[in-house]
XYZ file of C-alpha atoms in Angstrom:
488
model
C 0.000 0.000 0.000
C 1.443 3.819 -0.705
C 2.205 5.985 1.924
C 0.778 8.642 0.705
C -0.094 11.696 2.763
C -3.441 11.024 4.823
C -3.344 7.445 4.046
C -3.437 4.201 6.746
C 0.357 2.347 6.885
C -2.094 -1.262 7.265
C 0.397 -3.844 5.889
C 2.547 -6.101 7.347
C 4.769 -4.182 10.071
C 8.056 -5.605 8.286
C 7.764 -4.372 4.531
C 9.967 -2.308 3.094
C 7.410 0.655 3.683
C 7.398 0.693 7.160
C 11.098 1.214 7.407
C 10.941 4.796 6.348
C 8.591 7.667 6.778
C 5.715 8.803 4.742
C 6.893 11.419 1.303
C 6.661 14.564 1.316
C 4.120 16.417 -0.047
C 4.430 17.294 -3.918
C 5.304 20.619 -4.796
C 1.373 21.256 -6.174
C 0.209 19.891 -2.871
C 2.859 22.247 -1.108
C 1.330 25.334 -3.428
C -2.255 24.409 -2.734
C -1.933 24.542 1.212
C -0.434 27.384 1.181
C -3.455 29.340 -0.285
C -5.518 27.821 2.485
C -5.789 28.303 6.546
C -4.228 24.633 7.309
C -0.899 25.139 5.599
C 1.364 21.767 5.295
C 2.447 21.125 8.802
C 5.004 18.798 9.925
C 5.173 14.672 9.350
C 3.502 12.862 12.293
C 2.880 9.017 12.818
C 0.723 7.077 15.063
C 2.169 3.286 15.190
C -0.245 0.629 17.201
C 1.151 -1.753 19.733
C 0.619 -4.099 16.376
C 2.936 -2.569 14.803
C 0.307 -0.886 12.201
C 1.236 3.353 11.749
C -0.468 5.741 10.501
C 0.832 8.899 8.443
C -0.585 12.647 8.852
C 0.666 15.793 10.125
C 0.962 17.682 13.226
C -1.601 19.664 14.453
C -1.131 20.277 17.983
C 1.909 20.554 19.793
C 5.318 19.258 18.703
C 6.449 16.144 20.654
C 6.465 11.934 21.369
C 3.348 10.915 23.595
C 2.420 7.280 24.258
C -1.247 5.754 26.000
C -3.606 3.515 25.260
C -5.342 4.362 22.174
C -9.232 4.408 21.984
C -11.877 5.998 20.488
C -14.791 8.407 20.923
C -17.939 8.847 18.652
C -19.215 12.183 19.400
C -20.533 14.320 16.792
C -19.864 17.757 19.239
C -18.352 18.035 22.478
C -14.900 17.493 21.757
C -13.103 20.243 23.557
C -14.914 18.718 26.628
C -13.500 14.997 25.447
C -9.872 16.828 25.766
C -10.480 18.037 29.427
C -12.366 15.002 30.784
C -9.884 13.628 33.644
C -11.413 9.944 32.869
C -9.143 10.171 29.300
C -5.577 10.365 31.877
C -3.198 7.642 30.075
C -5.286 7.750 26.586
C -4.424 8.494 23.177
C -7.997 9.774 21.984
C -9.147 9.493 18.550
C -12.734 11.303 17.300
C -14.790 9.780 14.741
C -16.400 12.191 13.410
C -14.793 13.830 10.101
C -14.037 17.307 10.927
C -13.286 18.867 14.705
C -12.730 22.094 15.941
C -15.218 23.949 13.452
C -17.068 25.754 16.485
C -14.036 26.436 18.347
C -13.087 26.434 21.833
C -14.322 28.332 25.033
C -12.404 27.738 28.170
C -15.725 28.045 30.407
C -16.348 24.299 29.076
C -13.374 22.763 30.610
C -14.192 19.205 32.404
C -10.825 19.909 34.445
C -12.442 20.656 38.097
C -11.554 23.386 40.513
C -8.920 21.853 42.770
C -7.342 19.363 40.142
C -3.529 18.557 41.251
C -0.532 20.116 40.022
C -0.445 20.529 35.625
C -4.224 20.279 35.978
C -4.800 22.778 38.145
C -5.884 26.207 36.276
C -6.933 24.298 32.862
C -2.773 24.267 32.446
C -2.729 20.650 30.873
C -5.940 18.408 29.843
C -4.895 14.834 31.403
C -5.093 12.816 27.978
C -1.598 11.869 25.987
C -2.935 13.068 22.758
C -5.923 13.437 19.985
C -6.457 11.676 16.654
C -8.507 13.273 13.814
C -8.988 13.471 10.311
C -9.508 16.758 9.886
C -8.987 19.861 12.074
C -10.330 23.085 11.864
C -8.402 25.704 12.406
C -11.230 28.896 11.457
C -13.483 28.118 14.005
C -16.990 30.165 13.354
C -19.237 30.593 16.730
C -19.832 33.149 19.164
C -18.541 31.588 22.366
C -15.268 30.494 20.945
C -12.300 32.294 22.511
C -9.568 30.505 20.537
C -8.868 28.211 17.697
C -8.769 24.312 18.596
C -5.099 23.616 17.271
C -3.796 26.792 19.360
C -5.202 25.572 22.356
C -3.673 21.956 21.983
C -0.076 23.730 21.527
C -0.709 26.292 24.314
C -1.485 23.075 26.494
C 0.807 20.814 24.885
C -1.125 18.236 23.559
C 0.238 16.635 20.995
C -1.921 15.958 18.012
C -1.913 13.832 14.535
C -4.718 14.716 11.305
C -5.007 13.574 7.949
C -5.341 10.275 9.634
C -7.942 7.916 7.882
C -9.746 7.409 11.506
C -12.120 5.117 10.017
C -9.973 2.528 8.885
C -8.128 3.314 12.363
C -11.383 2.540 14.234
C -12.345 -0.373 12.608
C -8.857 -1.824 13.205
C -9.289 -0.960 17.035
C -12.624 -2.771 16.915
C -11.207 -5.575 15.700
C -7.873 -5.917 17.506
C -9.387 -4.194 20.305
C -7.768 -0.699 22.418
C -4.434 -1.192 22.519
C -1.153 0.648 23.449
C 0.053 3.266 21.110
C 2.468 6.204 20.261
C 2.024 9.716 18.249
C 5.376 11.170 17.274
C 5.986 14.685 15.536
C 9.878 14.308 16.197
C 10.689 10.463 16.047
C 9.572 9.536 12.308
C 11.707 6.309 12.276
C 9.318 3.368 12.757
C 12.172 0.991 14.331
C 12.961 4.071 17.276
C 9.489 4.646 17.333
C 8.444 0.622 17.898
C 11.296 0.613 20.716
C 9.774 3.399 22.520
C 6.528 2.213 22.295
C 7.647 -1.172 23.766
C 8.807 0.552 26.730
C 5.602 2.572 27.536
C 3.504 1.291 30.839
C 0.536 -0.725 29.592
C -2.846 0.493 30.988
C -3.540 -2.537 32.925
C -2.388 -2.190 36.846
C -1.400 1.280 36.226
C -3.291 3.726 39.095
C -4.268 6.717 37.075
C -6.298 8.061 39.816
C -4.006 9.267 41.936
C -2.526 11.503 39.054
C -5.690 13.436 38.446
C -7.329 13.556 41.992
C -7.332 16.293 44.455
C -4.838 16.772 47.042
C -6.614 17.639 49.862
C -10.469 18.287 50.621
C -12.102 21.404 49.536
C -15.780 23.128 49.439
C -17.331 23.106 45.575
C -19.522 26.064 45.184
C -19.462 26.939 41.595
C -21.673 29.944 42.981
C -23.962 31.740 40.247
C -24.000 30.242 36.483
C -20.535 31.106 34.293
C -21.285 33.818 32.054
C -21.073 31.380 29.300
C -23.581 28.953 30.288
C -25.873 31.641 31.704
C -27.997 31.329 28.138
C -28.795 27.491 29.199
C -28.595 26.692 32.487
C -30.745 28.316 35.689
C -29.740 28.824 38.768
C -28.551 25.811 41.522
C -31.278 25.242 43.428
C -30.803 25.757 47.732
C -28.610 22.960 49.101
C -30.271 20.843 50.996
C -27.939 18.344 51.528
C -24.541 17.818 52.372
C -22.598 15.549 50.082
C -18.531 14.092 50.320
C -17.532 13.490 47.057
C -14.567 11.233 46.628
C -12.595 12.934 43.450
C -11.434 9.948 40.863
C -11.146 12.332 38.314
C -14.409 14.019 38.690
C -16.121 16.032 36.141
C -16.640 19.575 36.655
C -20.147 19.175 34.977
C -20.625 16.164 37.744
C -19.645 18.596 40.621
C -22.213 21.103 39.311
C -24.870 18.536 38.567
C -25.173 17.437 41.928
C -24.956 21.584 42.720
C -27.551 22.050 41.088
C -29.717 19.000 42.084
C -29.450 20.764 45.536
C -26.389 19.238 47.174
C -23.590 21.227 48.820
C -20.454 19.891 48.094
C -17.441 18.658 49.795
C -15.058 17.483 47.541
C -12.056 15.197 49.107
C -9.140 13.075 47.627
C -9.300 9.428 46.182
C -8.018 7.911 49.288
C -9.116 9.349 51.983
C -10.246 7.102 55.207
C -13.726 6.169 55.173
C -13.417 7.592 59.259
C -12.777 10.581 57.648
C -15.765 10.967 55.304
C -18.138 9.607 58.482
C -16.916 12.313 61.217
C -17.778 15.101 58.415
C -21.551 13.508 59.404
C -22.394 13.494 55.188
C -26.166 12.810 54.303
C -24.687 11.019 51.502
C -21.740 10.179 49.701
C -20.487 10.356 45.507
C -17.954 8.135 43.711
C -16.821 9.968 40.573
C -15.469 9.141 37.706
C -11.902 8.766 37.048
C -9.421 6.943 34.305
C -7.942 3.742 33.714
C -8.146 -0.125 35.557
C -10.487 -0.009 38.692
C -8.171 -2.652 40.382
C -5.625 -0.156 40.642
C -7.443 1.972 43.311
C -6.999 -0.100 45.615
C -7.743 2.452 48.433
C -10.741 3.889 47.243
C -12.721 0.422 47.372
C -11.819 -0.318 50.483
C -12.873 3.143 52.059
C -15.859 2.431 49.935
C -16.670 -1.584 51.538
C -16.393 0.743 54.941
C -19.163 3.685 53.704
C -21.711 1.020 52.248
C -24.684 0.773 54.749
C -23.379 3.550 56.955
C -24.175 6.535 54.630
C -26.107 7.011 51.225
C -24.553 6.193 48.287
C -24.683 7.033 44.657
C -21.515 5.899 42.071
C -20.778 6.854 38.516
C -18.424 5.482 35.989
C -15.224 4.465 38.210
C -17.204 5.171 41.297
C -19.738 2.451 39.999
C -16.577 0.067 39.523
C -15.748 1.175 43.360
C -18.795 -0.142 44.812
C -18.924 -3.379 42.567
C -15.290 -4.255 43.771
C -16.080 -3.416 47.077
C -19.067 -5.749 47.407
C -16.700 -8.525 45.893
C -17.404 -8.514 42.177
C -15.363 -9.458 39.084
C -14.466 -6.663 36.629
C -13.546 -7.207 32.887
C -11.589 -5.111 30.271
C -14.026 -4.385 27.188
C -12.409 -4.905 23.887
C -12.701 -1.160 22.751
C -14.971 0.161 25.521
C -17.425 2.174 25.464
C -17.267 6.603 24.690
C -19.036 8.783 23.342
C -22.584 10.314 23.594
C -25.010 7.948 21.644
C -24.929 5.032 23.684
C -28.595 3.251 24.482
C -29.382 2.114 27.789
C -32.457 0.334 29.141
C -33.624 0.935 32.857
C -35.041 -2.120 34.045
C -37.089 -0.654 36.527
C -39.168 2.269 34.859
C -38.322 0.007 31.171
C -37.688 3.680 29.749
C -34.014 3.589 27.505
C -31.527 6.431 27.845
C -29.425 7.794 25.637
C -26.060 8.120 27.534
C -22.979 9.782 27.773
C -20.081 7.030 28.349
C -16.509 6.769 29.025
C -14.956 3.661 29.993
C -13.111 0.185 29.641
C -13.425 -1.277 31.938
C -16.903 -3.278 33.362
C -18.650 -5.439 35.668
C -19.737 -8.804 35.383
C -22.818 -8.705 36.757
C -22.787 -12.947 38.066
C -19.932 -12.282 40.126
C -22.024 -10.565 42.661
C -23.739 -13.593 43.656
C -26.852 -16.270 43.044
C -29.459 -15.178 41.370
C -32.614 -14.692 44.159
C -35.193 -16.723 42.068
C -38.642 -15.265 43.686
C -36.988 -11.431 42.718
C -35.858 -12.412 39.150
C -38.916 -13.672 37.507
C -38.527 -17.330 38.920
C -35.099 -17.701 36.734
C -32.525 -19.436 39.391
C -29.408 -19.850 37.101
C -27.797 -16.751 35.612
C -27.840 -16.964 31.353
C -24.693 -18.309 29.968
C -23.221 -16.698 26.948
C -21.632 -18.398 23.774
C -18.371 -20.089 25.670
C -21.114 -21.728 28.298
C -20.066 -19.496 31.283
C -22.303 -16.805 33.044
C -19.546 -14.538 33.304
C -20.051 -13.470 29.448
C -23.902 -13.484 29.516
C -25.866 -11.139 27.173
C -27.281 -9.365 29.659
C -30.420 -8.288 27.350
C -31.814 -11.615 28.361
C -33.061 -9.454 31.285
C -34.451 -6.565 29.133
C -36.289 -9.164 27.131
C -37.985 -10.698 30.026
C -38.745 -7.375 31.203
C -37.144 -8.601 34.502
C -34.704 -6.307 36.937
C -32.743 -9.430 38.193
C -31.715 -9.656 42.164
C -28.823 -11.540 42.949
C -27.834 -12.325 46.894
C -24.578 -10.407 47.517
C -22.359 -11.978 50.575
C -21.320 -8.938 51.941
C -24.743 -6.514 51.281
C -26.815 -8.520 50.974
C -29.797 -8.282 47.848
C -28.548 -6.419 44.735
C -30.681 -5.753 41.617
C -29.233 -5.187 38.091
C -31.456 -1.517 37.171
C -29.561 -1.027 33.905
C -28.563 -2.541 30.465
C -26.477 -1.713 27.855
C -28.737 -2.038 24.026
C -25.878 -2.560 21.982
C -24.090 -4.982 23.774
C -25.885 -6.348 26.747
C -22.986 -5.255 29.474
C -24.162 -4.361 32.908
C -25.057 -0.317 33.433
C -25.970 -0.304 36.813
C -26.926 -1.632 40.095
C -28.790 -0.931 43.230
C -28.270 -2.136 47.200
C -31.830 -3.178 47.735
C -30.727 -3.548 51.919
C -28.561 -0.679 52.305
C -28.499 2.962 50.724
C -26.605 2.698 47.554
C -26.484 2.783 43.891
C -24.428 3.000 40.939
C -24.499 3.248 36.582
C -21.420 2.787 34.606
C -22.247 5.622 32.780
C -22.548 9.986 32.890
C -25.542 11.192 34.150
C -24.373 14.761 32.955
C -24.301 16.444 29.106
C -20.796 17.320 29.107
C -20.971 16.390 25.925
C -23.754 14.252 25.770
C -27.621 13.903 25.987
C -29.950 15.452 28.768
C -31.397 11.767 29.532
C -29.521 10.688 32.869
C -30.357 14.109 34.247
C -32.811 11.956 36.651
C -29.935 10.013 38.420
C -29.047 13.263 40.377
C -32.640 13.499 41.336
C -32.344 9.852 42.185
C -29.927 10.440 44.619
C -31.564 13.781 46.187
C -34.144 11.288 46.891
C -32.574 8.160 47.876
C -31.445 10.698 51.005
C -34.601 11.833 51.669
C -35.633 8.169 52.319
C -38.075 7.223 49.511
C -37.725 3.973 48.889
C -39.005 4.452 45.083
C -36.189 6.769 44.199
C -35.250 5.345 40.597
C -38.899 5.049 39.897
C -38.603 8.317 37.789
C -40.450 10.047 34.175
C -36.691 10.381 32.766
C -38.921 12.997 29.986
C -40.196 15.356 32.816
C -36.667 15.398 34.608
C -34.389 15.558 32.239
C -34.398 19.161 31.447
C -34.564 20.444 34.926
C -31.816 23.028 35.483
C -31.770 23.899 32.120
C -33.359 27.737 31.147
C -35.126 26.474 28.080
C -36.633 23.761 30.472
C -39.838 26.095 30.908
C -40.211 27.206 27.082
């Protein structure tokens, strides 16, 4: 295959091809982008773990960066993509075509108040670097401040286009995520294999502790930012207090639950459950946060000492916290699930969401315990999937039933699978029918993404005012509450 400019390196890692860089440009080509906004731009390459590279050119800051390498299939929202903590140890590519056409506006960062060290004041978004085929670089809308390539190489980030991202997502759905490296100064694929043999794989790496807080702090985002003051009202009065363990929390997290009514109290990933308790918390939130659950060790086991003492409500990471700490199983998804589009049925009100998600990793659901037969439709053996073991189960079995299955936990006792992934029948959530608690794998906030999961904040608003019905929810009426066009 030529490696041409823009073109996907997809042969066999050992021809001839792979042992030098991509051309130049041709002198017409040269001409051509010089009478345009993009101009040529330097040589990049992004080489796969596989040894498969891709050619394109810089378009972000100059530099080597290695992560895992995954992909997100938002349409808009990408600037909040960059500045989502969850991404920490990622090489993100975008699906769609063209990004950065509506520009950027720092007042959208996901990078919380608080965030340690390079995070801190929006310095550095935690991801290794972006993937797209086409960036923008004349970005037309009125809240952009700056152009989406200047901001990458006033942060740093390094960044590859002309990339043929479909044929690069396709691969990574059928090889699955794996560990990669995007180079604007190492062009030799040899050098560039070698130092992409001796990157850290994602697995057993603790990511957390790189993008959490360093010590506790108050969150009160206080009126709406001038930016957002077109869409969203007003928090509503606090009317509970809420610890909120920071995994890599969202700053549109910290001012959903604002705005749900919560006042916020926002401490580090590990800090002793004795702690949390003596603040005397009407309820406490897990947040999201990057990379293998297994490696935060010391947040699940502050969290196995909050369950049953205090409200609970997880998302993303924070829903991988609870399931480890009640003893389950978690596996690594091929390519994982991110982006905004995802469907997800709720077993108890049978309504589907479309969600916001952002992970890899994911719980198997059997590995809780024994199904309770009289609470799951008289089924008493969990479904098995195509290799004859429960542990890769389609979990749409449930959804077809119409059945919210309750299995009996050793250590909490009666847990109910509440939510199912449409496309591919992964567990999405879970809920402590003996103690306080519950958890989804997914975002309950549009930062980028739909309005749907708005309810889970509600939810938990609820679940600490005691009503034992707090899922039961109308996701339509709810899901445009705090928003200013919610009364048009």
């Amino acid at each position: 295959m030529a490696h041409t400019d823009a073109a996907v390196a997809a042969c066999d890692p050992g021809c001839a091809a792979h042992s030098a860089p991509r051309a130049q440009l041709s002198e017409l080509a040269q001409r051509m982008l010089s009478q345009t906004s993009k101009h040529e731009g330097a040589p990049a390459v992004l080489m796969l773990a596989d040894g498969t590279a891709f050619f394109g050119r810089a378009c972000g800051a100059r530099g080597t960066a290695t992560g895992e390498v995954c992909f997100n299939t938002s349409v808009e929202g990408y600037f909040e993509v960059l500045t989502d903590p969850s991404y920490a140890g990622q090489i993100v590519t975008m699906t769609y075509p063209q990004i950065g056409n509506y520009g950027v506006d720092l007042a959208d960062t996901q990078v919380a108040p608080g965030a340690p060290g390079e995070l801190a004041g929006n310095v550095r978004p935690p991801l290794r670097a972006l993937v797209v085929r086409d960036l923008c670089r004349t970005p037309s809308n009125w809240r952009s401040t700056m152009s989406l390539s200047e901001y990458l190489e006033e942060r740093g980030i390094v960044g590859i286009e002309g990339v043929d991202t479909r044929a690069l997502v396709r691969h990574l759905r059928e090889t699955g995520a794996q560990k990669g490296i995007v180079s604007t100064e190492v062009l030799d694929l040899a050098e560039l294999r070698a130092l992409l043999a001796a990157a850290p794989e994602l697995v057993g790496q603790n990511l957390v502790e790189t993008v959490s807080c360093r010590e506790a702090h108050a969150y009160d985002p206080g009126r709406v930012p001038q930016g957002h003051a077109f869409a969203e009202a007003p928090a509503a009065p606090a009317r509970h207090h809420v610890v909120v363990y920071d995994c890599g929390v969202k700053r549109g997290i910290l001012e959903g639950l604002r705005r749900a009514g919560c006042e916020l109290t926002v401490v580090p990933w590990d800090t002793p459950a004795a702690d949390v308790l003596a603040r005397r918390p009407d309820g406490v939130f897990l947040s999201n946060g990057p990379g293998d659950p297994e490696a935060a060790t010391k947040t699940y086991e502050q969290v196995r000492s909050l369950l049953g003492k205090v409200p609970v409500f997880g998302i993303c990471l924070g829903h991988q916290m609870m399931s480890l700490a009640a003893g389950a199983r978690m596996e690594k998804l091929k390519y994982g699930h991110r982006g905004g589009n995802h469907p997800v049925m709720n077993l108890i009100t049978r309504r589907v969401e479309i969600t916001a998600q952002n992970h890899g990793f994911n719980l198997v659901f059997p590995s809780l315990g024994e199904l309770v037969p009289e609470l799951s439709g008289g089924v008493s053996e969990h479904p098995t999937g195509a290799d004859g073991t429960a542990e890769t189960a389609d979990l749409r079995f449930w959804v077809e039933r119409g059945i919210a299955p309750v299995v009996a936990n050793e250590r909490f006792g009666r847990i109910r699978l509440t939510h199912v992934n449409l496309n591919d029948g992964t567990a999405e959530g879970i809920q402590f029918l003996d103690i306080p608690a519950f958890s989804v794998q997914y975002h309950p906030e549009a930062s980028p993404g739909p309005t749907d999961a708005h309810y889970l904040f509600t939810a938990f608003t609820r679940l600490m005012d005691g009503d034992p019905d707090y899922l039961d929810i109308n996701i339509a009426r709810d899901r445009l509450a705090g928003w200013e066009f919610a009364a048009a």
